[in-house]
Amino acid sequence: MRVILKTRPRKKPHVPIEAEGIIPQNFLRKNDLTVYEGNRERNLEDLFFVTVEGPAVSPDQVEIILTGDTGRIKRVGEYMNAGRIIIEGDIGMHCGNFMSAGEIIIRGNADAWLGREMRGGRILCEGTAGDYCGAGYRGEKRGMRGGTIEVMGNAGDFVAEYLSGGEVIIHGNCGDLPGVEMRGGTLVIGGNCSRPCGNMTGGTCMVIGDPGELLPSFRRNGSTEVEFGGKKFRMAVFRGDVANRGKGTLLVKEEAIISRSGRDERL
Amino acid sequence: MRIEDVVCPFCGCLCDDLVVSVEGTKVLSVENGCTLATEKFTGDHRLAHPIRRTGGAWEKTTYDDAIRETAEILLDAERPLLYGWSGTFVEAQTLGVHMAELLGAVIDNTSTVCHGPSIMAIQEVGHPGCTLGQVKNRADVIVYWGANPIEAHPRHMSRYTTFTDGFFVKSAFRERKVIVVDIRETDSSEIADEFVKVTPGGDYAVLTALRMIVRGKGDLVPATVSGVTREQLFRVAEICLSARFGAIFFGLGLTMSRGKSKNIRNAIELTEELNRHTKFTISPMRGHWNVYGSNEVFTWITGYPYAVDFSRGIAFYNPGETTSVDLLRRKECDACLVVASDPGAHFPRACAEHLASIPTVQIDPHVNATTHLSRIQIPVAVTGIDAEGTAYRMDGVPIRTRKLFSTGYPDDVAVLGRVYSLVKEAKG
Ligand code: SF4
C-alpha cells in the first residue's frame, strides 16, 4: 500500500503541526486520524490531500510518502515499528522518536531531535540534521539505544548526546560536543566537530575530520587503522572521559589538524 | 514618612533592609540600597493609561476595552505565547499559568535568556545548593564564575560574601578567599585573591581539568587548558580542597557561552567531586528580580520550570523547541502577551521583528523597548512600590514585598484576573 500525503496550503504556514499519528501501522485500516495545528485538533484531511494506492495486510507493506511544505511537521514516525516513510522535502522536529523498526528516508533536511531515543530501524537523512540528532529527551539518561541514523550532510550541536546503543553516522560536520555523555553505541563523524565526547562513559566515537580541540580528560592508548568511505585512516586511540571514570573510546586521525587549540601533544 | 525593611524590587538579591522615605506617592530617598535600587524607586516614567495602536499612531483607550481586546487576541490565536513574568509577584504568575492551560498557549519566563541552561543541567544531575544565609555564616572560599556581582548584583558581596562577617567567619577580610573566573578583568576580579582568566568558550575544559585534579588524575592535565596554566589550576583546586565550606556562584558568562547547559553540568559535577573532600555548594546568580519565583510557580503547577507548552492540553517542556526565542525565531507564534519584562530589549532582532508583526500585548508599568513592538499596552502598579506580593530571592527564599503607597493603578493580578475571567467564560 502506498499512502501519499500532500500538504494543503495553510493560512499560518509557520504554526507547527504535530503528527505522531503518521506511522505505517495507522494506515492499515481506514480510521479517523487527527493531527494538531498549534492548539487546534484537525482531521488529517484538513491539512493533507490523502491518496491511498493498493492494499496492505501488514504494516511492513505500507509506504507513506509525505510531500509539500513538510518542514514544520513534528513527530512523524514516532513509535513506528514497521514499513517505510519517505519525506520528499524537509521534516520538522522529533522525526522517528522511539521508532523500533522500519525505515524513514528524508530527502531534505531534518530539524532537531531526529531519531530521539530510537530503539531500532533505520533513518537516512540526505540533507542536514539539527541539534540533538540521536539524543534523548531533557534529563533522560539514555538517548538512542539501537538502529541506525545516517546523515549525508552536517548535523548540529550535541549530536548523539547520551547515545547508548546503535549507530549514528554523520558524513559532514558536527557542531559542539557530539557524543557528550555518550555511554554506548557508535558515533562516526566524517567531517569536523569540536570537543567530541565530553563526559563520555562508554561506546566508540570516531572523528575523521578536524576534532577542533580535544578535552584534557582523554588518555592516549595506542593507534589503530579504520576504514571510512572506502579509504583507510591511521587513528590515535583515546580512552575517557577520565574526569567521569569513563571507559569510552575516541578515535582521532593521527595527522589530524587541531584547529582551535593548535597541535595537541597527545597526537 | 520613613518606611523600614523595604524589599528592593530590582535584582535577584531581593535586599530586604532598605529604608525608603516617601511623601504622598513620591519617593524622596532610598537608604541602604545600591544605585540600581535608587534608580528603580525614583526614576519612574510610568505610562498614564492603557494605549492602543491604530494605524501608525498610539491612542488612549480604557482598561475595559484593552482587557477585552487582549482576551480576544489570545482566544483567536493558534499558538499564543505568554512571556515574561520575572518582574511580577507569584500570585500574578499563578494566574498566568492557569490562563495558559485554558488557552492552549506556551508560557515562558525570562529564564529562557538567562539561567534556563542552569535548570537543564540541574535536571540532569541535581543541585547541591544552599541559602545565602549559609554562605554568609560559613563559607571561607567563594568562587564567582562568569559573574560580575559588583555590577550586576551590587550588594551580593557586602551582604553575603566578601565584605561581611558571619557567625563562623569572624573576619571576612582575613578568612574568606575569593576566586573569580572570567574571560576578562572586571571590577569583581580586581578584589579576587585568585583571578582565573579563561579564553572565551573555554570554561568547559577548565572545569573538566579541575575535576580531574580533584579526582587525582591531575597527571593528565596539559601545560595550559583554555589559557589557564597547569600551576594555577592546581592552585585553585588546592584552595577549594582546603576550604571548610566553599560556595560557587555562576552567572551568564557560564550559562550563555559555548556549551551552555553542559558548562553548568560540569560545574555541578565539580561541586559533587569536591564534596567528597569537604563541603561545597553551587548556586546561580539569578538576575531578574522574581525570576526564581516564576520557576517555582511554573513547577508547582505544571512540573516544569519554564517553556511550558499547553497546545495539546497537557504540559510539555523542551527548551530549544518550546522556548520563546526559538518559537519567535521560527515565527511560530501568532499572538503574544508580555508581562513584566522587556523582550524588545533582550531578544535577538529576528524575534523582536516577529513580535512586531503579530498582535503583541504588553502589561507593564513603563514605556520600554517592547512598547514599540506592541499593539496594546496596559499599565499596572509596580510590585514592591505600589503593589505588594510574594517574590523569591535567588536562593529560593520567598519574601513578601511591601507596598509603600497607593496609586490609582491596578496591580498585575487585577488586570490578569479580568483577562482570565473573559477567557474562562469563552472556553466554558
Ligand atoms: S543588590 Fe539588587 S536587590 Fe539589593 S539593593 Fe541592589 S538592586 Fe536591589
Short mmCIF file of C-alpha atoms and ligand atoms in Angstrom, two decimals, chain B residues 8 10-11 13-15 18 33-34 36-37 153-155, ligand 1:
data_model
loop_
_atom_site.label_atom_id
_atom_site.label_comp_id
_atom_site.label_asym_id
_atom_site.label_seq_id
_atom_site.Cartn_x
_atom_site.Cartn_y
_atom_site.Cartn_z
CA CYS B 8 14.10 46.01 46.73
CA PHE B 10 15.17 45.15 41.18
CA CYS B 11 17.60 42.23 41.18
CA CYS B 13 19.26 39.57 45.71
CA LEU B 14 15.91 40.94 46.92
CA CYS B 15 17.61 43.00 49.62
CA LEU B 18 16.05 49.21 52.56
CA GLY B 33 20.10 50.22 48.52
CA CYS B 34 22.64 50.22 45.71
CA LEU B 36 20.27 50.23 40.85
CA ALA B 37 17.74 50.22 43.67
CA HIS B 153 24.25 42.32 41.98
CA PRO B 154 25.98 45.22 43.74
CA ARG B 155 25.21 44.16 47.31
S1 SF4 C 1 21.75 44.37 45.19
FE1 SF4 C 1 19.91 44.04 43.96
S2 SF4 C 1 18.26 43.72 45.45
FE2 SF4 C 1 19.99 44.63 46.56
S3 SF4 C 1 19.59 46.83 46.53
FE3 SF4 C 1 20.87 46.41 44.74
S4 SF4 C 1 19.43 46.03 43.05
FE4 SF4 C 1 18.28 45.91 44.96
#
